[in-house]
Short mmCIF file of C-alpha atoms in Angstrom, two decimals:
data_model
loop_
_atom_site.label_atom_id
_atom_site.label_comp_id
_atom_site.label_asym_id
_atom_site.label_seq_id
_atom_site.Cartn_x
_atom_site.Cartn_y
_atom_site.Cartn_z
CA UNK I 450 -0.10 1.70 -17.78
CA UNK I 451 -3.09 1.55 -15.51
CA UNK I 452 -4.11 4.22 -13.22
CA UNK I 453 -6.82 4.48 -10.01
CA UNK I 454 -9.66 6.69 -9.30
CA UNK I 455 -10.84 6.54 -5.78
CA UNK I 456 -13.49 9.53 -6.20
CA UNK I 457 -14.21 10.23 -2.38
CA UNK I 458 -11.37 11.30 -0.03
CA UNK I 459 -13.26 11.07 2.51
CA UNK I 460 -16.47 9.36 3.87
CA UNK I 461 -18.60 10.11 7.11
CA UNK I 462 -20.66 7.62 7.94
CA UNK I 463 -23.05 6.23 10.95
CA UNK I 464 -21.98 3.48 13.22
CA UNK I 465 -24.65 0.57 11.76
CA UNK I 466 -25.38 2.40 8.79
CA UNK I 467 -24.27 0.80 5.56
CA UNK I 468 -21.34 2.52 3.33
CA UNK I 469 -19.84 1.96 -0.10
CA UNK I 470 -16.53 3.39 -1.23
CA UNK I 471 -15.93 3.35 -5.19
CA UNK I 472 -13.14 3.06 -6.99
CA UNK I 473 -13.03 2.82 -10.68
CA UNK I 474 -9.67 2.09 -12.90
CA UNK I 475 -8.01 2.48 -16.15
CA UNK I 476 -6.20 0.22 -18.00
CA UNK I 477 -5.23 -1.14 -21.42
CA UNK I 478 -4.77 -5.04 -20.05
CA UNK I 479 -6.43 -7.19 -18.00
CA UNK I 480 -5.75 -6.50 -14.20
CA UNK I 481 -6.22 -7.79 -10.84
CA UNK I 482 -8.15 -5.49 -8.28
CA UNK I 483 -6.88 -5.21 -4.57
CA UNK I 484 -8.62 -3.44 -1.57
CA UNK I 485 -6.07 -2.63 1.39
CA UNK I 486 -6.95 -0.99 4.33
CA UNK I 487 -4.56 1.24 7.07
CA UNK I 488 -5.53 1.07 10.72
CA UNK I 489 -3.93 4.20 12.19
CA UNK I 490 0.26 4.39 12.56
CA UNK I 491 0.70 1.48 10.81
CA UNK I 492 0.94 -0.16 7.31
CA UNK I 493 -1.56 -1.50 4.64
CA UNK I 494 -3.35 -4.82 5.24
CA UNK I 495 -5.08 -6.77 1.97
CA UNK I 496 -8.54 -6.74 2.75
CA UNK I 497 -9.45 -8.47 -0.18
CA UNK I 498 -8.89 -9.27 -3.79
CA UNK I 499 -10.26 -10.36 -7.03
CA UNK I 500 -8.28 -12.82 -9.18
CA UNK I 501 -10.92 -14.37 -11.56
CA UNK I 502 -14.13 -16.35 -10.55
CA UNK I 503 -17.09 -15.08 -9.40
CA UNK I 504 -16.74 -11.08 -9.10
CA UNK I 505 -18.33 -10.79 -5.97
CA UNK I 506 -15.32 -10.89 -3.60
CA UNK I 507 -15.52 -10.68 0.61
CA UNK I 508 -13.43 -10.31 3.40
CA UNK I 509 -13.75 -11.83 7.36
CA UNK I 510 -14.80 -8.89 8.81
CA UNK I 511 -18.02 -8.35 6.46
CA UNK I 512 -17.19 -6.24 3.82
CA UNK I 513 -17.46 -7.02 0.05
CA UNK I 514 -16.37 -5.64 -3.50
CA UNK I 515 -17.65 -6.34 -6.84
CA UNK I 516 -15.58 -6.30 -10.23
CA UNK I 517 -17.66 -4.58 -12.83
CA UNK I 518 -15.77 -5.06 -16.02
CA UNK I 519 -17.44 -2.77 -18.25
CA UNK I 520 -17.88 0.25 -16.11
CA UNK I 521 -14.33 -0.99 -14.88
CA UNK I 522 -15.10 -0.13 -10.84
CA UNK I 523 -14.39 -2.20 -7.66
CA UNK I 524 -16.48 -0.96 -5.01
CA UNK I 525 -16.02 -1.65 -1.64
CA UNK I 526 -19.27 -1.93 0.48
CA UNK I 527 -20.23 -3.04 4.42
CA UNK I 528 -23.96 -3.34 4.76
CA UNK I 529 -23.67 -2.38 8.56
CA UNK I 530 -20.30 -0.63 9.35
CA UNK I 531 -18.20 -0.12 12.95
CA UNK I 532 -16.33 2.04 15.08
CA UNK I 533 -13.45 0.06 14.32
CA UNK I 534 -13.61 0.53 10.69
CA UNK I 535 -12.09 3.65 10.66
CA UNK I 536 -8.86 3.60 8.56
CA UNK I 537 -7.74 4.66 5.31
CA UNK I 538 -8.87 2.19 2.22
CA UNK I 539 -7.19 2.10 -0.53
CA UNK I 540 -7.32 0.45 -3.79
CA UNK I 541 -5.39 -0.89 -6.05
CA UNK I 542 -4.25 -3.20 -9.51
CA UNK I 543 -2.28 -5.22 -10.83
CA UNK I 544 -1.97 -6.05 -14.68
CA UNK I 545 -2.35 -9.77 -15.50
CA UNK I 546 0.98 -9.61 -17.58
CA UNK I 547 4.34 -8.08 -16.94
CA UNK I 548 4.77 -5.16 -18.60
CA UNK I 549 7.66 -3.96 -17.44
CA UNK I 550 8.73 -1.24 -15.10
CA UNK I 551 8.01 -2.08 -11.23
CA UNK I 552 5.25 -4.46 -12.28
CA UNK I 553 3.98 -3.82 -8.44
CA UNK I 554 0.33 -2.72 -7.74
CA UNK I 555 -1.10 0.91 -8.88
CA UNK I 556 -2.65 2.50 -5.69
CA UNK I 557 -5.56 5.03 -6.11
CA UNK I 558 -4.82 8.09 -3.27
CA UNK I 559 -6.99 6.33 -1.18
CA UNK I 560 -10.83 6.98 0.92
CA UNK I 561 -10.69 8.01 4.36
CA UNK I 562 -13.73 6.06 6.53
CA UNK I 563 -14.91 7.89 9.23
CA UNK I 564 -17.55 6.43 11.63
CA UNK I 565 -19.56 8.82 13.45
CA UNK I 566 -21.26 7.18 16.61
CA UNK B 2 0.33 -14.25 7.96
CA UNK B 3 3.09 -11.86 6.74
CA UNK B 4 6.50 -11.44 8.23
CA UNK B 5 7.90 -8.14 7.32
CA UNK B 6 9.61 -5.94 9.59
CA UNK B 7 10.79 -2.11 9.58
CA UNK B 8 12.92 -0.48 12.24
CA UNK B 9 13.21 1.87 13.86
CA UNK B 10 9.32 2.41 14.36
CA UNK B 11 9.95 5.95 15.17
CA UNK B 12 12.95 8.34 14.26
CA UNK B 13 13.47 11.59 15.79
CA UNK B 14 16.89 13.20 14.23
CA UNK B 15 18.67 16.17 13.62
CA UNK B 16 19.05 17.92 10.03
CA UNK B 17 22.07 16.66 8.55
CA UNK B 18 22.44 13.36 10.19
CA UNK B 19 23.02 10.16 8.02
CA UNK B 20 20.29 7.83 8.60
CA UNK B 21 19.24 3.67 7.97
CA UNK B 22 16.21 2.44 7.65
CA UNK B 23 15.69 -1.38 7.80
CA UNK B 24 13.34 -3.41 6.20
CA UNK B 25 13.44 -7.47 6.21
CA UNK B 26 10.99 -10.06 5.40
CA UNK B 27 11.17 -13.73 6.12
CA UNK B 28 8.92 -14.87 3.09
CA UNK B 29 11.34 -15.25 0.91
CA UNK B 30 10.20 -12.47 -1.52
CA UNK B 31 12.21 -11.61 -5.14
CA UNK B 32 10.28 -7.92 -5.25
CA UNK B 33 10.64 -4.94 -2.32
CA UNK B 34 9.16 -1.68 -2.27
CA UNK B 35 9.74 1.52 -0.65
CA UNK B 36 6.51 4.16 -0.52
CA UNK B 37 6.60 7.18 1.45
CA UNK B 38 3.42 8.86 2.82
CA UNK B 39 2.55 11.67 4.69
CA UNK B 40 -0.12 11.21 7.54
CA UNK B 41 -3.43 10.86 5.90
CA UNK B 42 -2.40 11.11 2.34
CA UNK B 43 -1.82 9.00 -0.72
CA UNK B 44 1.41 6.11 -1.24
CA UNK B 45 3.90 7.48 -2.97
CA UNK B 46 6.94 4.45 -4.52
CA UNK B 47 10.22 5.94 -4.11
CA UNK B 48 12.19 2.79 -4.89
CA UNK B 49 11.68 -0.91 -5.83
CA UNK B 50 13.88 -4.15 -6.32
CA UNK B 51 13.30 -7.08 -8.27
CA UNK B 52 15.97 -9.26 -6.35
CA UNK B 53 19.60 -9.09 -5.05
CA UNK B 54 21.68 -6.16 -6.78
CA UNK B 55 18.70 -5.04 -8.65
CA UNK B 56 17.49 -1.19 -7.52
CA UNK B 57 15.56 0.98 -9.28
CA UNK B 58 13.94 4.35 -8.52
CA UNK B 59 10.02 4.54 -8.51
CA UNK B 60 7.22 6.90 -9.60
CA UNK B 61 8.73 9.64 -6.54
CA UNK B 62 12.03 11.28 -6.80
CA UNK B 63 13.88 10.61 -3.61
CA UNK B 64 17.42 11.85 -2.04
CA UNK B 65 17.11 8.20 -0.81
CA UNK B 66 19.35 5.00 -1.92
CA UNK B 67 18.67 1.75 -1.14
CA UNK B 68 20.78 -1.33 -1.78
CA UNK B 69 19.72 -5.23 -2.14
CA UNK B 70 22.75 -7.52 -1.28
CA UNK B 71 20.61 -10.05 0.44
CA UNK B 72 17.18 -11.24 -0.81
CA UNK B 73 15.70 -10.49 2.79
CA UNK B 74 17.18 -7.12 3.30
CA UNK B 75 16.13 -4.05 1.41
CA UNK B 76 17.93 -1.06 3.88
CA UNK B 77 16.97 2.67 3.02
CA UNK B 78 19.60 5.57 3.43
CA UNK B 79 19.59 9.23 3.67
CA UNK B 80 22.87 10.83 3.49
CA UNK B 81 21.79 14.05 4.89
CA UNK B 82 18.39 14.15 7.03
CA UNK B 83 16.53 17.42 6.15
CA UNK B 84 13.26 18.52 7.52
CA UNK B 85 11.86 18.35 3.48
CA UNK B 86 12.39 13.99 4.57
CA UNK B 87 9.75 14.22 7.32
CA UNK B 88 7.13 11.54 6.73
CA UNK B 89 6.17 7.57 7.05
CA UNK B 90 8.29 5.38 5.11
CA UNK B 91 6.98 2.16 4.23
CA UNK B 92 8.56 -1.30 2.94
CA UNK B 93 6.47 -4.08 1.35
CA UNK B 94 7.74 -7.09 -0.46
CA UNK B 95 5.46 -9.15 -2.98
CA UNK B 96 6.12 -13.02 -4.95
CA UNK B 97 5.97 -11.47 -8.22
CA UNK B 98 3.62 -9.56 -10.64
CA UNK B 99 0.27 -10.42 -11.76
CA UNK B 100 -1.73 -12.93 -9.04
CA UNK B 101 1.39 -12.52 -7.14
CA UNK B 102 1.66 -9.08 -6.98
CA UNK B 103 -0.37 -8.87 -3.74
CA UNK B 104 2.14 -6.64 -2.03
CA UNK B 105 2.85 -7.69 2.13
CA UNK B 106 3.76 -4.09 4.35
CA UNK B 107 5.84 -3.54 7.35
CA UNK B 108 4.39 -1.78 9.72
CA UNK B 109 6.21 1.47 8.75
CA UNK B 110 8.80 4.21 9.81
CA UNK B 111 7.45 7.47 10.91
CA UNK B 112 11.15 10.04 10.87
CA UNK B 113 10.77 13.62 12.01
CA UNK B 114 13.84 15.16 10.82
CA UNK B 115 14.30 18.70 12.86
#
């Protein structure tokens, strides 16, 4: 079974300034890591993922995640975050094998982005 | 770019009233999912399919039922709307597990049951 730890529910941050939102997992197989993110009144969106490669992953709209497999985290980071960046970011994994059960993606409760201007 | 689609958007209903919510994708997906969530607050999977006449209950224990008669079309029910049901229900659909199990999400349901 694998579970997520997204440690901050919540994170103020300046328009322009540069954030990071951590998320570490637990697991007893190999996974793949997910980042979605929730725009207001409406559903999830991948933002990005890591499927094997190099472990520095990015998205269109700047923002980039690294897989650290020994302290098993996937932070998110922007160096120079908007006012449309506000949403709810969650992540997630996925075990490399099926293991049974829904097989589907394990969602940490998820980080709440605020931009202050 | 993902073609999955919920209706109604937004539900306004009495307590007590039977109520469908639809979910279809075009993408062809095997696997569905139903999460609920309440504003602001963590995905909770209430139900799941792995194809046509294949439901089984998720992580959340729900008054819900769902049924999967056509790969496309992953409908939930509620018998009897209470207030206790009030919250955003969401669909997604996904290829399979592993590098497939990227999950694609309908925009969601939003049902105030009063």
């Amino acid at each position: 079974a694998q579970s997520v730890t997204q440690l901050d529910s919540q994170v103020p941050v300046f328009e322009e300034a540069p954030v990071e939102l951590r998320c570490n997992y637990s697991s007893s197989v190999s996974v793949y890591l997910f980042w979605y993110v929730q725009y207001p009144n409406q559903g999830l969106q991948l933002l990005l993922k890591y499927l094997s490669g190099s472990t520095l992953v990015e998205s269109i709209n700047g923002f980039e995640a690294e897989f650290n497999k020994s302290q098993t985290s996937f932070h998110l980071r922007k160096p120079s975050v908007h006012i449309s960046d506000t949403a709810e970011y969650f992540c997630a994994v996925s075990p490399m094998y099926s293991g049974g059960g829904a097989d589907g993606l394990t969602f940490g409760k998820g980080t709440h982005l605020i931009i202050q201007p | 770019e993902a073609d999955i689609y919920q209706t109604p958007r937004y539900l306004v209903i009495g307590t007590g009233k039977k109520i469908t919510l639809e979910c279809s994708q075009t993408m062809g997906h095997d696997k569905m999912y139903w999460y609920q969530q309440d504003p602001g607050m963590e995905l909770h999977l209430i139900h799941y399919s792995y194809g046509v006449n294949s439901t089984e209950k998720g992580d959340l224990s729900s008054e819900s039922t769902v049924s999967r008669i056509r790969t496309e079309h992953f409908p939930l029910t509620l018998e009897s709307a209470r207030p206790s049901h009030t919250s955003q229900y969401l669909c997604a659909s996904s290829r399979g597990q592993g590098a497939f199990a990227e999950q694609y999400f309908g925009p969601g349901t939003r049902l105030t049951v009063t």
